[in-house]
């Protein structure tokens, strides 16, 4: 292989694919990035065998070919170059010359044949989303994904597509976040549940920053996302996602509306006196008033009132502030609505269109 | 339980009775002895010895692979018997437990009688023998249980305790291993009497906090209560290799597997921890450990593995010397259940998600 490519494009491309590379692996080739010429482009791919990502960048091809190079080292070298053209020349001994300006490296690689190809997605469904919208949806719920490896089905985001709407859901069993949206063209008749692993969700968010469309291809076992010049392919998490509808109360006795940013500020301020993860902040509600208070034996106490719209009976509910902070931070809306029945039953928070968050009050 | 695993094997296979039996790894591989029968102990075979060494000591011994399920079953039956007497049972592994029978469910006035009854019941139910030690604290009860093995019962009363402790070698004391014993010997301390002659300040200077503990136990003052629900302090996994492993890439891929196992064990114990310790033993038996504590709990095999590889790379010798054993353990465990009420409650999913 003999190609010339701009260092800026290389860096940009590597940034998208580098996170997939694992350091811990029994297959040394998985530490590498696959480089090959394809359809007049330089195709770069990384994989951990469950998730793989290919990105294609423009280049001048003098001679077609392929090679794999240690990904992190390659990225480090390319990143150190000034802007300009980088020449990659591979010889039959698997050594690749990397040069830019006066700098010249010879790096040992491994043969491209050893590199595992990504799974072929047997497309059942195809659906397009606006990139920014889709990225925001993932961001609004992603923090609720469980990190508990004993319940693998919860280590991902559920995309549930039924009757022309899509619901994206994440829960760790203690809180649940979802975003529901109507699909254009009634979703082309797609009907099914697909659970995307967290790793993919995190990688996707990086690729969804600019405007445009992402095409999602879904099969029974895999999903792939086509975003401009990149394709991210992943195994889906196998298993049945729990029936999340059952934890969302059907009716509420009370409702309170609060300005989101101010609420977040007050919550953060009041919780400064707390020093352990299990501590709670008390919400004392009276008509048109909410008073947040917190205390700990070691530090002291804090209290701050907020003007809110509330017309129900006086009540005090306690929440773990850590579980409230995430939705507050990731939403865009001006006002939040908290709906509840009493101080023990699940509480729902609404904000941006289609967004819903469920959390249990703390026992105070 | 006396020579527990080996006794279970001899009970279940009459052809093994009266013969030296070694339960552990294959003598041609590099496993260690889990338990040796009393017949095998006469040849100098003891637990934790490499089986290959045991084989050299007694080639005619019968080497048996452990059947953990069988031992677990016996262990559970024994535990049930113990709980008929008191709920203050502190298990120490499968085959040993401390009991506080000061007040017992059968209102037996003497601990010695309780011990006698329990031993008889264990023999009747399991067909195995157990040895018991009776005293007024854990340290002396443990010492007593070793005095008349197998199938024995010893009692150390308050009156006998000082004379008894004075004559005891310090290496038999709880918490005093080989290296502490050597350091004590360097100070001229060989027996309980030698230890008792030293001031607390002198012992603390030499041994830190442990010095204080030695000062107390040598006076028969062991403050440790029986803890029925002993909280697990670490979760670990280690592996001795069939042939020595050389080079970082091979070691790192083994760490990946160990991380996987450790993460599974943490998962099934329903916990996670902040500290990871890497243990490495070279083929000359030198053993090093390195550990690191993170601010938050380590979740999942990837996090464990990344940290483990980092620790491995801190040991320059690991890259070049042949390695016999690698181990990982996670400690500083999350004790979230101690404040169950203060935990974020679960959402009301009806199925077990």
Coordinates of N, CA, C and O in Angstrom, one line a residue, chain B residues 12-132:
Chain B
X12 N -16.2 -41.7 51.6 CA -17.0 -42.1 50.5 C -16.4 -43.3 49.7 O -17.0 -43.9 48.8
X13 N -15.1 -43.5 49.8 CA -14.4 -44.6 49.1 C -13.6 -45.4 50.1 O -12.5 -45.1 50.5
X14 N -14.2 -46.5 50.5 CA -13.6 -47.4 51.6 C -12.2 -47.8 51.2 O -11.4 -48.0 52.1
X15 N -11.9 -47.9 49.9 CA -10.6 -48.4 49.5 C -9.5 -47.4 49.9 O -8.3 -47.7 49.9
X16 N -9.9 -46.1 50.3 CA -8.9 -45.1 50.6 C -8.6 -45.1 52.1 O -7.7 -44.5 52.6
X17 N -9.5 -45.8 52.9 CA -9.3 -45.8 54.3 C -8.0 -46.4 54.8 O -7.6 -47.4 54.3
X18 N -7.3 -45.7 55.7 CA -6.1 -46.3 56.2 C -4.9 -46.0 55.3 O -3.7 -46.3 55.6
X19 N -5.2 -45.3 54.2 CA -4.1 -45.1 53.2 C -3.8 -43.6 53.2 O -4.6 -42.7 53.5
X20 N -2.5 -43.2 52.8 CA -2.2 -41.8 52.7 C -3.0 -41.2 51.5 O -2.8 -41.7 50.4
X21 N -3.8 -40.2 51.8 CA -4.7 -39.6 50.7 C -4.3 -38.1 50.7 O -4.2 -37.4 51.7
X22 N -4.1 -37.6 49.4 CA -3.8 -36.2 49.2 C -4.9 -35.6 48.3 O -5.0 -36.1 47.2
X23 N -5.6 -34.7 48.8 CA -6.6 -34.0 48.0 C -6.0 -32.7 47.5 O -5.4 -31.9 48.2
X24 N -6.0 -32.6 46.2 CA -5.3 -31.4 45.6 C -5.1 -31.5 44.1 O -5.7 -32.4 43.5
X25 N -4.2 -30.7 43.6 CA -3.9 -30.8 42.1 C -3.2 -32.1 41.8 O -2.7 -32.8 42.6
X26 N -3.2 -32.3 40.5 CA -2.5 -33.5 40.0 C -1.0 -33.4 40.3 O -0.4 -32.3 40.1
X27 N -0.3 -34.4 40.8 CA 1.1 -34.3 41.2 C 2.0 -34.0 40.0 O 3.1 -33.5 40.2
X28 N 1.5 -34.3 38.8 CA 2.4 -34.0 37.6 C 2.2 -32.5 37.2 O 2.9 -32.0 36.4
X29 N 1.2 -31.9 37.7 CA 1.0 -30.5 37.4 C 1.5 -29.7 38.6 O 2.3 -30.2 39.4
X30 N 1.1 -28.4 38.7 CA 1.7 -27.6 39.7 C 0.8 -27.1 40.7 O 0.9 -26.1 41.3
X31 N -0.3 -27.9 40.9 CA -1.2 -27.5 42.0 C -0.6 -27.7 43.4 O 0.5 -28.1 43.5
X32 N -1.4 -27.4 44.4 CA -1.0 -27.5 45.7 C -1.9 -28.5 46.5 O -3.0 -28.8 46.0
X33 N -1.4 -28.9 47.6 CA -2.2 -29.8 48.5 C -3.3 -29.0 49.2 O -3.0 -28.0 49.8
X34 N -4.6 -29.5 49.0 CA -5.6 -28.8 49.7 C -5.7 -29.4 51.1 O -5.8 -28.7 52.1
X35 N -5.8 -30.7 51.2 CA -5.8 -31.4 52.5 C -5.1 -32.8 52.4 O -5.2 -33.4 51.3
X36 N -4.3 -33.1 53.4 CA -3.7 -34.4 53.4 C -4.3 -35.2 54.6 O -4.6 -34.7 55.6
X37 N -4.6 -36.5 54.3 CA -5.1 -37.4 55.4 C -4.0 -37.5 56.5 O -2.8 -37.3 56.2
X38 N -4.5 -38.0 57.7 CA -3.5 -38.1 58.7 C -2.4 -39.1 58.4 O -1.2 -39.0 58.7
X39 N -2.8 -40.1 57.6 CA -1.8 -41.1 57.1 C -0.7 -40.4 56.3 O 0.5 -40.7 56.4
X40 N -1.2 -39.5 55.4 CA -0.2 -38.8 54.5 C 0.6 -37.8 55.3 O 1.8 -37.6 55.0
X41 N 0.0 -37.2 56.4 CA 0.8 -36.3 57.2 C 2.0 -36.9 57.8 O 3.0 -36.2 58.1
X42 N 2.0 -38.2 58.0 CA 3.1 -38.9 58.6 C 4.3 -38.8 57.7 O 5.5 -39.0 58.2
X43 N 4.1 -38.6 56.4 CA 5.2 -38.5 55.5 C 5.7 -37.0 55.4 O 6.5 -36.7 54.6
X44 N 5.1 -36.2 56.2 CA 5.5 -34.8 56.1 C 4.7 -33.9 55.1 O 5.1 -32.8 54.8
X45 N 3.7 -34.6 54.6 CA 2.8 -33.8 53.7 C 1.9 -32.9 54.4 O 1.3 -33.3 55.4
X46 N 1.8 -31.7 54.0 CA 0.8 -30.8 54.6 C 0.1 -29.9 53.6 O 0.6 -29.8 52.4
X47 N -1.0 -29.2 54.0 CA -1.7 -28.4 53.0 C -0.8 -27.2 52.5 O 0.1 -26.8 53.2
X48 N -1.2 -26.8 51.3 CA -0.5 -25.7 50.7 C 0.9 -26.1 50.1 O 1.6 -25.3 49.5
X49 N 1.3 -27.3 50.3 CA 2.6 -27.8 49.8 C 2.3 -28.1 48.3 O 1.3 -28.6 48.0
X50 N 3.3 -27.8 47.4 CA 3.1 -28.2 46.0 C 2.8 -29.8 45.9 O 3.5 -30.5 46.6
X51 N 1.8 -30.2 45.1 CA 1.6 -31.6 45.1 C 2.8 -32.4 44.6 O 3.0 -33.6 45.0
X52 N 3.5 -31.8 43.7 CA 4.7 -32.5 43.2 C 5.7 -32.9 44.3 O 6.2 -33.9 44.3
X53 N 5.8 -31.9 45.3 CA 6.6 -32.2 46.4 C 6.0 -33.3 47.3 O 6.8 -34.2 47.7
X54 N 4.7 -33.3 47.5 CA 4.0 -34.3 48.2 C 4.3 -35.7 47.6 O 4.5 -36.7 48.3
X55 N 4.3 -35.7 46.3 CA 4.5 -36.9 45.6 C 5.9 -37.5 45.8 O 6.1 -38.7 46.0
X56 N 6.9 -36.6 45.9 CA 8.2 -37.0 46.2 C 8.3 -37.6 47.6 O 9.0 -38.6 47.8
X57 N 7.6 -37.0 48.5 CA 7.6 -37.5 49.9 C 6.9 -38.8 50.1 O 7.4 -39.6 50.9
X58 N 5.9 -39.0 49.3 CA 5.2 -40.3 49.4 C 4.5 -40.7 48.1 O 3.4 -40.4 47.8
X59 N 5.3 -41.3 47.2 CA 4.8 -41.7 45.9 C 3.6 -42.7 45.9 O 2.9 -42.7 45.0
X60 N 3.5 -43.4 47.0 CA 2.4 -44.4 47.1 C 1.1 -43.7 47.6 O 0.1 -44.4 47.6
X61 N 1.1 -42.4 47.9 CA -0.1 -41.8 48.3 C -1.1 -41.8 47.2 O -0.8 -41.8 46.0
X62 N -2.4 -41.7 47.6 CA -3.4 -41.6 46.5 C -3.7 -40.1 46.4 O -4.1 -39.4 47.3
X63 N -3.6 -39.7 45.1 CA -3.9 -38.3 44.9 C -5.3 -38.1 44.3 O -5.6 -38.8 43.3
X64 N -6.1 -37.3 44.9 CA -7.5 -37.2 44.6 C -7.8 -35.8 44.2 O -7.4 -34.9 44.9
X65 N -8.6 -35.6 43.2 CA -9.1 -34.2 42.8 C -10.1 -33.8 43.8 O -11.0 -34.6 44.1
X66 N -10.1 -32.5 44.2 CA -11.2 -32.1 45.1 C -12.6 -32.2 44.5 O -12.8 -31.9 43.3
X67 N -13.6 -32.6 45.4 CA -15.0 -32.5 44.9 C -15.7 -31.5 45.8 O -16.3 -31.8 46.8
X68 N -15.6 -30.3 45.4 CA -16.0 -29.2 46.3 C -17.5 -29.3 46.6 O -17.9 -29.0 47.7
X69 N -18.3 -29.8 45.7 CA -19.8 -29.9 45.9 C -20.0 -30.8 47.1 O -20.9 -30.5 48.0
X70 N -19.3 -31.9 47.2 CA -19.4 -32.9 48.3 C -19.1 -32.2 49.6 O -19.7 -32.4 50.6
X71 N -17.9 -31.5 49.6 CA -17.5 -30.9 50.8 C -18.5 -29.8 51.3 O -18.7 -29.6 52.5
X72 N -19.0 -29.1 50.3 CA -19.9 -28.0 50.6 C -21.2 -28.6 51.3 O -21.7 -28.1 52.3
X73 N -21.6 -29.7 50.8 CA -22.8 -30.3 51.4 C -22.6 -30.7 52.8 O -23.4 -30.5 53.7
X74 N -21.4 -31.4 53.1 CA -21.1 -31.8 54.4 C -21.0 -30.6 55.3 O -21.6 -30.5 56.4
X75 N -20.4 -29.5 54.8 CA -20.2 -28.3 55.6 C -21.5 -27.7 56.0 O -21.7 -27.2 57.1
X76 N -22.5 -27.8 55.0 CA -23.8 -27.2 55.3 C -24.5 -28.0 56.4 O -25.2 -27.4 57.3
X77 N -24.3 -29.3 56.4 CA -25.0 -30.1 57.4 C -24.4 -29.8 58.8 O -25.1 -29.7 59.8
X78 N -23.1 -29.7 58.8 CA -22.4 -29.4 60.1 C -22.9 -28.0 60.6 O -23.2 -27.9 61.8
X79 N -23.0 -27.1 59.7 CA -23.4 -25.8 60.1 C -24.8 -25.8 60.7 O -25.0 -25.1 61.6
X80 N -25.6 -26.6 60.1 CA -27.0 -26.7 60.6 C -26.9 -27.2 62.1 O -27.7 -26.7 63.0
X81 N -26.1 -28.2 62.3 CA -25.9 -28.8 63.7 C -25.5 -27.6 64.6 O -26.1 -27.5 65.7
X82 N -24.5 -26.9 64.2 CA -24.0 -25.8 65.1 C -25.1 -24.8 65.4 O -25.2 -24.4 66.6
X83 N -25.9 -24.5 64.4 CA -27.0 -23.5 64.7 C -28.1 -24.1 65.6 O -28.9 -23.3 66.1
X84 N -28.1 -25.4 65.8 CA -29.1 -25.9 66.8 C -28.7 -25.5 68.2 O -29.5 -25.6 69.1
X85 N -27.4 -25.2 68.3 CA -26.9 -24.8 69.7 C -26.8 -23.3 69.9 O -27.2 -22.8 71.0
X86 N -26.4 -22.6 68.9 CA -26.3 -21.1 69.0 C -26.3 -20.5 67.6 O -25.9 -21.1 66.6
X87 N -26.8 -19.3 67.5 CA -26.7 -18.5 66.3 C -25.4 -17.7 66.2 O -25.0 -17.2 65.2
X88 N -24.6 -17.7 67.3 CA -23.3 -17.0 67.3 C -22.3 -18.0 66.7 O -21.4 -18.5 67.5
X89 N -22.4 -18.2 65.5 CA -21.4 -19.1 64.8 C -20.6 -18.3 63.8 O -21.2 -17.6 62.9
X90 N -19.3 -18.3 63.9 CA -18.5 -17.5 62.9 C -17.7 -18.5 62.1 O -16.7 -19.1 62.6
X91 N -18.2 -18.8 60.9 CA -17.5 -19.8 60.1 C -16.1 -19.3 59.6 O -16.0 -18.1 59.3
X92 N -15.1 -20.2 59.7 CA -13.8 -19.8 59.2 C -13.6 -20.8 58.0 O -13.0 -21.9 58.2
X93 N -14.1 -20.5 56.9 CA -14.0 -21.5 55.8 C -15.0 -22.6 55.9 O -15.9 -22.5 56.7
X94 N -14.7 -23.7 55.2 CA -15.7 -24.8 55.1 C -15.7 -25.7 56.4 O -16.6 -26.3 56.7
X95 N -14.5 -25.8 57.0 CA -14.3 -26.9 58.0 C -14.0 -26.4 59.4 O -13.5 -27.2 60.2
X96 N -14.3 -25.1 59.7 CA -13.9 -24.6 61.0 C -14.9 -23.5 61.4 O -15.3 -22.8 60.5
X97 N -15.2 -23.4 62.6 CA -16.0 -22.3 63.1 C -15.8 -22.0 64.5 O -15.4 -22.9 65.3
X98 N -16.0 -20.7 64.9 CA -16.0 -20.3 66.3 C -17.5 -20.2 66.7 O -18.3 -19.8 66.0
X99 N -17.7 -20.7 67.9 CA -19.1 -20.6 68.5 C -19.0 -19.9 69.9 O -18.1 -20.2 70.7
X100 N -19.9 -19.0 70.1 CA -20.1 -18.5 71.5 C -21.2 -19.2 72.1 O -22.4 -18.9 71.7
X101 N -21.0 -20.1 73.1 CA -22.1 -20.9 73.6 C -22.4 -20.4 75.1 O -23.0 -21.2 75.8
X102 N -21.9 -19.2 75.4 CA -22.1 -18.7 76.8 C -23.6 -18.9 77.1 O -24.0 -19.4 78.2
X103 N -24.5 -18.4 76.2 CA -25.9 -18.7 76.3 C -26.2 -19.6 75.1 O -26.0 -19.1 73.9
X104 N -26.7 -20.8 75.3 CA -27.0 -21.6 74.1 C -28.4 -22.1 74.1 O -29.1 -22.0 75.2
X105 N -28.9 -22.4 72.9 CA -30.3 -22.7 72.8 C -30.8 -23.9 73.6 O -32.0 -24.1 73.9
X106 N -29.8 -24.8 73.9 CA -30.2 -26.0 74.7 C -30.0 -25.8 76.2 O -30.1 -26.8 76.9
X107 N -29.6 -24.6 76.6 CA -29.4 -24.3 78.0 C -28.5 -25.3 78.7 O -28.7 -25.7 79.8
X108 N -27.4 -25.7 77.9 CA -26.4 -26.6 78.5 C -25.5 -25.7 79.3 O -24.9 -24.7 78.8
X109 N -25.2 -26.0 80.6 CA -24.5 -25.0 81.5 C -23.0 -25.0 81.2 O -22.3 -24.0 81.5
X110 N -22.4 -26.0 80.6 CA -21.0 -26.1 80.4 C -20.6 -26.1 78.9 O -21.2 -26.9 78.2
X111 N -19.7 -25.3 78.5 CA -19.2 -25.2 77.1 C -18.6 -26.6 76.7 O -18.7 -27.0 75.6
X112 N -18.0 -27.2 77.7 CA -17.3 -28.5 77.4 C -18.4 -29.5 77.0 O -18.2 -30.4 76.1
X113 N -19.5 -29.5 77.7 CA -20.6 -30.4 77.4 C -21.2 -30.1 76.0 O -21.5 -31.0 75.3
X114 N -21.3 -28.8 75.7 CA -21.8 -28.5 74.4 C -20.8 -29.1 73.3 O -21.3 -29.7 72.3
X115 N -19.5 -28.9 73.5 CA -18.6 -29.4 72.6 C -18.7 -30.9 72.4 O -18.6 -31.4 71.3
X116 N -18.9 -31.6 73.5 CA -19.0 -33.0 73.5 C -20.2 -33.4 72.7 O -20.2 -34.3 71.8
X117 N -21.4 -32.8 72.9 CA -22.6 -33.1 72.2 C -22.5 -32.8 70.7 O -22.9 -33.6 69.9
X118 N -21.9 -31.7 70.4 CA -21.8 -31.3 69.0 C -20.9 -32.3 68.3 O -21.2 -32.8 67.2
X119 N -19.8 -32.7 68.9 CA -18.9 -33.7 68.2 C -19.6 -35.0 68.0 O -19.5 -35.6 66.9
X120 N -20.4 -35.4 69.0 CA -21.1 -36.7 68.8 C -22.2 -36.6 67.7 O -22.3 -37.5 66.9
X121 N -22.8 -35.4 67.6 CA -23.8 -35.3 66.6 C -23.2 -35.2 65.2 O -23.8 -35.8 64.3
X122 N -22.1 -34.5 65.1 CA -21.4 -34.5 63.8 C -21.0 -35.9 63.4 O -21.2 -36.3 62.2
X123 N -20.5 -36.7 64.3 CA -20.1 -38.0 63.9 C -21.3 -38.8 63.5 O -21.2 -39.6 62.5
X124 N -22.4 -38.7 64.2 CA -23.6 -39.5 63.8 C -24.1 -39.1 62.5 O -24.5 -39.9 61.7
X125 N -24.2 -37.8 62.2 CA -24.8 -37.3 61.0 C -23.9 -37.4 59.8 O -24.4 -37.8 58.7
X126 N -22.6 -37.1 59.9 CA -21.8 -37.1 58.7 C -20.8 -38.3 58.7 O -20.2 -38.5 57.6
X127 N -20.7 -39.0 59.8 CA -19.7 -40.1 59.7 C -18.3 -39.6 59.8 O -17.3 -40.3 59.4
X128 N -18.1 -38.3 60.1 CA -16.7 -37.8 60.1 C -16.4 -37.3 61.6 O -17.3 -37.0 62.4
X129 N -15.1 -37.1 61.8 CA -14.7 -36.7 63.2 C -14.4 -35.2 63.1 O -13.9 -34.7 62.1
X130 N -14.6 -34.6 64.3 CA -14.3 -33.1 64.4 C -13.5 -33.0 65.7 O -13.7 -33.8 66.7
X131 N -12.6 -32.0 65.8 CA -12.0 -31.7 67.1 C -12.4 -30.4 67.6 O -12.7 -29.5 66.8
X132 N -12.5 -30.3 68.9 CA -13.0 -29.0 69.5 C -12.1 -28.5 70.5 O -11.3 -29.3 71.2

